[in-house]
PDB file of C-alpha atoms and ligand atoms in Angstrom:
ATOM      1  CA  MET A   1      26.512-162.941-123.473  1.00 87.00           C
ATOM      2  CA  ILE A   2      27.918-159.336-123.179  1.00 93.00           C
ATOM      3  CA  ASN A   3      29.711-157.909-126.455  1.00 94.00           C
ATOM      4  CA  PHE A   4      29.591-153.853-126.234  1.00 96.00           C
ATOM      5  CA  HIS A   5      32.283-153.160-123.110  1.00 95.00           C
ATOM      6  CA  PRO A   6      33.430-149.587-121.973  1.00 95.00           C
ATOM      7  CA  GLU A   7      37.142-148.508-124.515  1.00 94.00           C
ATOM      8  CA  LEU A   8      39.545-149.263-122.245  1.00 92.00           C
ATOM      9  CA  ALA A   9      40.610-146.283-122.019  1.00 94.00           C
ATOM     10  CA  HIS A  10      36.720-145.526-119.868  1.00 95.00           C
ATOM     11  CA  ILE A  11      37.900-148.497-117.876  1.00 94.00           C
ATOM     12  CA  GLN A  12      41.490-146.516-117.081  1.00 93.00           C
ATOM     13  CA  ALA A  13      39.426-143.201-116.316  1.00 95.00           C
ATOM     14  CA  PHE A  14      36.786-144.575-114.164  1.00 95.00           C
ATOM     15  CA  ALA A  15      40.000-147.168-112.229  1.00 94.00           C
ATOM     16  CA  GLU A  16      41.940-143.806-111.195  1.00 92.00           C
ATOM     17  CA  GLY A  17      38.432-142.278-110.696  1.00 93.00           C
ATOM     18  CA  THR A  18      39.270-138.967-113.353  1.00 94.00           C
ATOM     19  CA  CYS A  19      35.940-140.209-115.715  1.00 91.00           C
ATOM     20  CA  PRO A  20      32.915-138.081-115.498  1.00 90.00           C
ATOM     21  CA  VAL A  21      30.568-138.985-112.085  1.00 90.00           C
ATOM     22  CA  ASN A  22      27.964-139.804-114.433  1.00 89.00           C
ATOM     23  CA  LEU A  23      30.014-141.910-116.820  1.00 92.00           C
ATOM     24  CA  ALA A  24      31.522-143.543-113.800  1.00 95.00           C
ATOM     25  CA  LEU A  25      28.102-145.092-112.258  1.00 95.00           C
ATOM     26  CA  ILE A  26      26.979-146.439-116.184  1.00 95.00           C
ATOM     27  CA  ILE A  27      29.766-148.407-115.976  1.00 96.00           C
ATOM     28  CA  SER A  28      30.250-149.468-112.860  1.00 95.00           C
ATOM     29  CA  ALA A  29      26.769-151.145-113.124  1.00 96.00           C
ATOM     30  CA  HIS A  30      28.637-152.076-115.828  1.00 96.00           C
ATOM     31  CA  VAL A  31      31.426-153.547-114.527  1.00 95.00           C
ATOM     32  CA  ASP A  32      29.019-155.508-111.395  1.00 94.00           C
ATOM     33  CA  MET A  33      27.925-157.162-114.558  1.00 94.00           C
ATOM     34  CA  CYS A  34      30.763-158.396-116.604  1.00 94.00           C
ATOM     35  CA  PRO A  35      33.181-160.119-114.865  1.00 92.00           C
ATOM     36  CA  ARG A  36      35.289-159.023-118.189  1.00 91.00           C
ATOM     37  CA  CYS A  37      35.179-155.775-116.583  1.00 92.00           C
ATOM     38  CA  GLN A  38      35.641-156.393-113.038  1.00 92.00           C
ATOM     39  CA  ALA A  39      38.880-157.655-113.679  1.00 92.00           C
ATOM     40  CA  LEU A  40      40.112-154.803-116.450  1.00 91.00           C
ATOM     41  CA  THR A  41      39.195-152.969-113.322  1.00 93.00           C
ATOM     42  CA  MET A  42      41.114-154.007-111.066  1.00 91.00           C
ATOM     43  CA  GLN A  43      44.022-154.235-112.735  1.00 91.00           C
ATOM     44  CA  ALA A  44      43.706-150.525-114.240  1.00 90.00           C
ATOM     45  CA  GLN A  45      44.059-150.338-109.958  1.00 90.00           C
ATOM     46  CA  GLU A  46      46.894-152.648-109.892  1.00 88.00           C
ATOM     47  CA  ASP A  47      48.954-150.729-112.185  1.00 86.00           C
ATOM     48  CA  ILE A  48      47.370-147.338-110.678  1.00 86.00           C
ATOM     49  CA  SER A  49      48.592-147.837-107.404  1.00 86.00           C
ATOM     50  CA  VAL A  50      52.271-150.321-108.261  1.00 83.00           C
ATOM     51  CA  LYS A  51      53.055-146.403-110.501  1.00 82.00           C
ATOM     52  CA  GLU A  52      51.945-144.412-107.851  1.00 81.00           C
ATOM     53  CA  LEU A  53      53.978-146.290-104.929  1.00 81.00           C
ATOM     54  CA  SER A  54      57.210-146.659-107.142  1.00 80.00           C
ATOM     55  CA  ARG A  55      57.453-143.015-107.959  1.00 78.00           C
ATOM     56  CA  THR A  56      57.037-142.404-104.396  1.00 74.00           C
ATOM     57  CA  ILE A  57      60.104-144.669-104.004  1.00 73.00           C
ATOM     58  CA  GLN A  58      62.463-142.726-106.207  1.00 74.00           C
ATOM     59  CA  THR A  59      60.925-139.284-104.700  1.00 71.00           C
ATOM     60  CA  PRO A  60      64.810-138.224-102.975  1.00 73.00           C
ATOM     61  CA  GLY A  61      63.672-137.992 -99.558  1.00 72.00           C
ATOM     62  CA  VAL A  62      61.011-139.564 -98.897  1.00 66.00           C
ATOM     63  CA  ASP A  63      60.617-142.571 -96.411  1.00 68.00           C
ATOM     64  CA  VAL A  64      57.909-144.816 -97.588  1.00 63.00           C
ATOM     65  CA  ASN A  65      56.874-146.296 -94.229  1.00 63.00           C
ATOM     66  CA  LYS A  66      56.559-143.191 -92.000  1.00 69.00           C
ATOM     67  CA  ASP A  67      54.453-142.238 -95.790  1.00 66.00           C
ATOM     68  CA  LEU A  68      52.233-145.073 -95.535  1.00 60.00           C
ATOM     69  CA  ASN A  69      52.066-144.854 -91.639  1.00 64.00           C
ATOM     70  CA  ASP A  70      51.296-141.014 -91.236  1.00 72.00           C
ATOM     71  CA  MET A  71      48.824-142.060 -94.370  1.00 64.00           C
ATOM     72  CA  MET A  72      46.934-145.276 -92.581  1.00 59.00           C
ATOM     73  CA  LEU A  73      46.572-142.618 -88.988  1.00 69.00           C
ATOM     74  CA  GLN A  74      44.672-140.036 -91.047  1.00 68.00           C
ATOM     75  CA  ILE A  75      42.708-142.729 -91.988  1.00 62.00           C
ATOM     76  CA  MET A  76      42.700-144.091 -88.804  1.00 66.00           C
ATOM     77  CA  GLN A  77      41.922-140.128 -86.986  1.00 69.00           C
ATOM     78  CA  GLY A  78      39.525-139.202 -90.214  1.00 66.00           C
ATOM     79  CA  THR A  79      36.238-137.963 -88.691  1.00 61.00           C
ATOM     80  CA  ASP A  80      34.872-136.969 -92.417  1.00 61.00           C
ATOM     81  CA  PHE A  81      33.847-139.527 -93.507  1.00 58.00           C
ATOM     82  CA  GLU A  82      30.553-140.527 -95.936  1.00 56.00           C
ATOM     83  CA  PRO A  83      27.913-142.556 -93.848  1.00 52.00           C
ATOM     84  CA  ILE A  84      27.404-145.343 -95.426  1.00 50.00           C
ATOM     85  CA  ASP A  85      24.443-146.070 -97.518  1.00 50.00           C
ATOM     86  CA  VAL A  86      22.711-148.709 -95.919  1.00 48.00           C
ATOM     87  CA  GLN A  87      20.148-150.523 -98.510  1.00 46.00           C
ATOM     88  CA  PRO A  88      19.410-154.499 -98.352  1.00 48.00           C
ATOM     89  CA  VAL A  89      22.016-155.603-101.384  1.00 53.00           C
ATOM     90  CA  ASN A  90      19.384-155.352-104.253  1.00 63.00           C
ATOM     91  CA  CYS A  91      16.698-153.234-104.596  1.00 76.00           C
ATOM     92  CA  PRO A  92      14.133-154.559-107.150  1.00 85.00           C
ATOM     93  CA  LEU A  93      12.696-151.872-109.906  1.00 90.00           C
ATOM     94  CA  GLU A  94       8.918-152.247-110.153  1.00 90.00           C
ATOM     95  CA  LEU A  95       6.730-151.740-113.325  1.00 90.00           C
ATOM     96  CA  ASP A  96       3.373-153.385-113.064  1.00 85.00           C
ATOM     97  CA  GLY A  97       3.858-155.824-111.244  1.00 88.00           C
ATOM     98  CA  ARG A  98       7.458-157.124-112.370  1.00 90.00           C
ATOM     99  CA  GLN A  99      10.226-156.838-110.382  1.00 91.00           C
ATOM    100  CA  PHE A 100      13.953-156.425-112.390  1.00 93.00           C
ATOM    101  CA  ALA A 101      16.689-156.872-109.855  1.00 91.00           C
ATOM    102  CA  LEU A 102      19.613-153.563-110.234  1.00 93.00           C
ATOM    103  CA  PRO A 103      23.344-153.834-110.888  1.00 93.00           C
ATOM    104  CA  ARG A 104      24.647-152.556-107.170  1.00 92.00           C
ATOM    105  CA  ALA A 105      26.016-149.375-108.530  1.00 92.00           C
ATOM    106  CA  LEU A 106      22.963-148.712-109.575  1.00 93.00           C
ATOM    107  CA  ALA A 107      20.651-150.232-106.275  1.00 90.00           C
ATOM    108  CA  ARG A 108      20.939-147.286-104.378  1.00 86.00           C
ATOM    109  CA  TYR A 109      19.007-145.014-107.073  1.00 89.00           C
ATOM    110  CA  THR A 110      15.678-147.104-106.370  1.00 86.00           C
ATOM    111  CA  GLN A 111      14.242-145.036-103.444  1.00 85.00           C
ATOM    112  CA  LYS A 112      15.124-142.222-106.247  1.00 86.00           C
ATOM    113  CA  THR A 113      13.615-143.556-108.907  1.00 87.00           C
ATOM    114  CA  GLY A 114      10.043-141.288-109.637  1.00 87.00           C
ATOM    115  CA  ASN A 115       6.821-142.731-110.695  1.00 89.00           C
ATOM    116  CA  TRP A 116       7.202-145.014-114.171  1.00 92.00           C
ATOM    117  CA  SER A 117       5.073-142.811-117.487  1.00 89.00           C
ATOM    118  CA  ARG A 118       3.557-144.026-119.814  1.00 88.00           C
ATOM    119  CA  LEU A 119       5.257-142.607-122.992  1.00 82.00           C
ATOM    120  CA  VAL A 120       4.285-143.579-127.722  1.00 76.00           C
ATOM    121  CA  GLY A 121       5.012-147.098-128.957  1.00 74.00           C
ATOM    122  CA  LYS A 122       4.507-149.235-125.896  1.00 90.00           C
ATOM    123  CA  LEU A 123       7.619-147.598-124.122  1.00 90.00           C
ATOM    124  CA  TRP A 124       7.814-146.651-120.405  1.00 92.00           C
ATOM    125  CA  GLN A 125      10.103-144.545-118.890  1.00 91.00           C
ATOM    126  CA  ALA A 126      10.563-143.468-115.501  1.00 92.00           C
ATOM    127  CA  PRO A 127      12.991-140.392-114.041  1.00 91.00           C
ATOM    128  CA  VAL A 128      16.210-140.829-111.106  1.00 92.00           C
ATOM    129  CA  ASP A 129      17.833-137.879-109.734  1.00 90.00           C
ATOM    130  CA  LEU A 130      21.164-137.829-109.256  1.00 88.00           C
ATOM    131  CA  GLY A 131      21.097-134.808-107.569  1.00 85.00           C
ATOM    132  CA  GLN A 132      23.730-132.124-108.189  1.00 82.00           C
ATOM    133  CA  ASP A 133      24.951-134.261-110.866  1.00 80.00           C
ATOM    134  CA  GLY A 134      21.834-134.142-113.265  1.00 80.00           C
ATOM    135  CA  GLN A 135      19.120-136.804-114.162  1.00 83.00           C
ATOM    136  CA  ALA A 136      19.367-140.634-115.616  1.00 91.00           C
ATOM    137  CA  ASN A 137      16.169-142.597-116.491  1.00 92.00           C
ATOM    138  CA  PHE A 138      15.359-145.721-117.135  1.00 94.00           C
ATOM    139  CA  ILE A 139      13.936-146.901-120.145  1.00 93.00           C
ATOM    140  CA  TYR A 140      11.115-150.320-121.057  1.00 95.00           C
ATOM    141  CA  MET A 141      10.215-151.443-123.994  1.00 94.00           C
ATOM    142  CA  GLU A 142       7.474-154.111-124.347  1.00 95.00           C
ATOM    143  CA  LYS A 143       7.604-156.693-126.371  1.00 95.00           C
ATOM    144  CA  GLY A 144       7.714-154.442-130.472  1.00 94.00           C
ATOM    145  CA  GLY A 145       8.524-151.250-128.494  1.00 90.00           C
ATOM    146  CA  ARG A 146      10.289-148.839-130.392  1.00 87.00           C
ATOM    147  CA  VAL A 147      12.087-145.236-129.943  1.00 86.00           C
ATOM    148  CA  PRO A 148      11.371-142.981-132.993  1.00 84.00           C
ATOM    149  CA  GLU A 149      14.574-142.967-135.116  1.00 86.00           C
ATOM    150  CA  HIS A 150      17.111-140.433-134.005  1.00 85.00           C
ATOM    151  CA  THR A 151      20.416-139.004-133.814  1.00 86.00           C
ATOM    152  CA  HIS A 152      22.278-136.728-131.240  1.00 84.00           C
ATOM    153  CA  LYS A 153      23.279-133.433-129.809  1.00 84.00           C
ATOM    154  CA  GLY A 154      26.027-134.657-127.237  1.00 85.00           C
ATOM    155  CA  SER A 155      25.657-138.330-125.832  1.00 86.00           C
ATOM    156  CA  GLU A 156      24.088-141.322-124.991  1.00 89.00           C
ATOM    157  CA  PHE A 157      25.024-143.703-122.948  1.00 93.00           C
ATOM    158  CA  THR A 158      22.802-146.819-122.587  1.00 95.00           C
ATOM    159  CA  LEU A 159      23.464-150.472-120.264  1.00 97.00           C
ATOM    160  CA  VAL A 160      20.634-152.874-120.971  1.00 97.00           C
ATOM    161  CA  ILE A 161      19.703-154.217-117.270  1.00 96.00           C
ATOM    162  CA  ASP A 162      17.146-156.627-118.999  1.00 95.00           C
ATOM    163  CA  GLY A 163      15.791-158.102-122.034  1.00 95.00           C
ATOM    164  CA  GLN A 164      17.757-157.601-125.521  1.00 96.00           C
ATOM    165  CA  PHE A 165      16.953-154.993-127.314  1.00 96.00           C
ATOM    166  CA  SER A 166      17.832-154.342-131.615  1.00 95.00           C
ATOM    167  CA  ASP A 167      18.787-150.698-132.978  1.00 92.00           C
ATOM    168  CA  GLY A 168      19.371-151.567-136.509  1.00 91.00           C
ATOM    169  CA  LEU A 169      22.950-151.153-136.056  1.00 92.00           C
ATOM    170  CA  ALA A 170      23.237-154.004-133.296  1.00 95.00           C
ATOM    171  CA  ASP A 171      21.481-155.726-131.515  1.00 96.00           C
ATOM    172  CA  TYR A 172      22.655-155.853-127.591  1.00 96.00           C
ATOM    173  CA  ASP A 173      21.101-158.707-124.500  1.00 96.00           C
ATOM    174  CA  CYS A 174      21.630-158.184-121.060  1.00 95.00           C
ATOM    175  CA  GLY A 175      24.804-155.853-119.986  1.00 96.00           C
ATOM    176  CA  ASP A 176      25.651-154.391-123.142  1.00 97.00           C
ATOM    177  CA  PHE A 177      27.222-150.564-122.990  1.00 97.00           C
ATOM    178  CA  THR A 178      27.113-148.238-125.810  1.00 95.00           C
ATOM    179  CA  ILE A 179      27.852-145.032-125.899  1.00 93.00           C
ATOM    180  CA  MET A 180      26.417-142.831-129.339  1.00 90.00           C
ATOM    181  CA  ASP A 181      27.457-139.549-130.425  1.00 88.00           C
ATOM    182  CA  SER A 182      26.074-137.083-133.383  1.00 86.00           C
ATOM    183  CA  SER A 183      27.419-139.968-135.529  1.00 89.00           C
ATOM    184  CA  ASN A 184      25.482-142.547-134.941  1.00 88.00           C
ATOM    185  CA  LYS A 185      21.217-142.755-136.165  1.00 88.00           C
ATOM    186  CA  HIS A 186      19.509-145.309-134.899  1.00 89.00           C
ATOM    187  CA  MET A 187      16.161-146.434-134.300  1.00 89.00           C
ATOM    188  CA  PRO A 188      15.980-149.133-130.799  1.00 91.00           C
ATOM    189  CA  PHE A 189      12.940-151.610-130.521  1.00 92.00           C
ATOM    190  CA  SER A 190      12.618-153.846-128.885  1.00 95.00           C
ATOM    191  CA  GLU A 191      10.893-157.679-130.257  1.00 96.00           C
ATOM    192  CA  ALA A 192      11.890-159.642-127.221  1.00 95.00           C
ATOM    193  CA  ASP A 193       9.473-161.497-125.211  1.00 95.00           C
ATOM    194  CA  GLU A 194      10.151-160.177-122.078  1.00 94.00           C
ATOM    195  CA  GLY A 195      10.932-156.500-123.825  1.00 95.00           C
ATOM    196  CA  CYS A 196      14.191-154.710-122.541  1.00 96.00           C
ATOM    197  CA  LEU A 197      14.496-152.641-119.233  1.00 96.00           C
ATOM    198  CA  VAL A 198      17.607-150.227-120.169  1.00 96.00           C
ATOM    199  CA  PHE A 199      19.252-147.322-117.600  1.00 96.00           C
ATOM    200  CA  THR A 200      19.953-144.596-120.328  1.00 93.00           C
ATOM    201  CA  MET A 201      21.622-141.109-119.867  1.00 90.00           C
ATOM    202  CA  VAL A 202      22.608-137.930-122.492  1.00 84.00           C
ATOM    203  CA  ASP A 203      23.584-134.797-122.040  1.00 79.00           C
ATOM    204  CA  LYS A 204      21.978-133.370-124.439  1.00 75.00           C
ATOM    205  CA  PRO A 205      18.379-133.999-126.280  1.00 73.00           C
ATOM    206  CA  LEU A 206      17.531-136.466-128.732  1.00 75.00           C
ATOM    207  CA  HIS A 207      16.664-135.489-132.462  1.00 78.00           C
ATOM    208  CA  PHE A 208      14.071-137.396-133.980  1.00 78.00           C
ATOM    209  CA  THR A 209      15.398-137.222-137.480  1.00 75.00           C
ATOM    210  CA  SER A 210      12.257-139.301-139.383  1.00 69.00           C
ATOM    211  CA  GLY A 211       8.760-139.291-140.765  1.00 63.00           C
ATOM    212  CA  LEU A 212       5.909-137.524-137.507  1.00 60.00           C
ATOM    213  CA  ALA A 213       8.832-138.217-135.178  1.00 62.00           C
ATOM    214  CA  ARG A 214      10.311-134.824-136.663  1.00 60.00           C
ATOM    215  CA  LEU A 215       7.131-133.782-134.000  1.00 59.00           C
ATOM    216  CA  LEU A 216       8.260-134.236-131.052  1.00 59.00           C
ATOM    217  CA  ASN A 217      11.619-132.529-131.493  1.00 57.00           C
ATOM    218  CA  PRO A 218       9.957-129.662-129.360  1.00 56.00           C
ATOM    219  CA  PHE A 219       9.423-131.656-127.121  1.00 53.00           C
ATOM    220  CA  SER A 220      12.439-134.711-126.696  1.00 58.00           C
ATOM    221  CA  GLN A 221      14.057-132.895-124.205  1.00 52.00           C
ATOM    222  CA  LEU A 222      10.671-133.416-121.402  1.00 50.00           C
ATOM    223  CA  PHE A 223      11.265-137.004-122.824  1.00 52.00           C
ATOM    224  CA  PHE A 224      14.691-138.221-123.162  1.00 54.00           C
ATOM    225  CA  LYS A 225      16.662-135.990-120.876  1.00 47.00           C
TER     226      LYS A 225
HETATM  227 ZN1   ZN B   1      32.344-155.271-119.786  1.00 73.86          ZN
END
């Protein structure tokens, strides 16, 4: 069951198209998985349209019908549309012969996902090339896998795609979305039989805080960026 959702301000920014591209991608993937946030997004979009329309109607000298007609004409005559990316509805992600179904927003990145590499502590990582918007990662924790305790120099966005994990702060299930920053210190681990697959993005490297893992800090931008 999904317990962790994007905050309402982020859903509204997502609906308006004003939130940063990276955040929009992960929120879009969460919305694909979460009926509650789907309804909120639709409501926010409806509110925006109504506000836009009423503002237009109240502008002196504006003929709404003519403007709408002009807009429709422009759309119909437009030539610079992005081609639609034709992909099968669900391109599963594969690891060791296992297939993971991805939310629609992420399925189109299957082809842009690099090979899996095995990290320390029963962790697997596959980088996702977001083009000019940087990089994200799929991280898979096997049962018993753990990311060493760390804090964040920037923001860390995480969406659970499959399975469950905990981090000492809470337990997370499929579809849960979290944002962590420098005020959060945590140690993600999975005890689920099927392990846990997450999609994650950080804008600055992680900072490992405990024991031997601190030795990883000079390399953390290679692993968890
Ligand atoms: Zn939600």
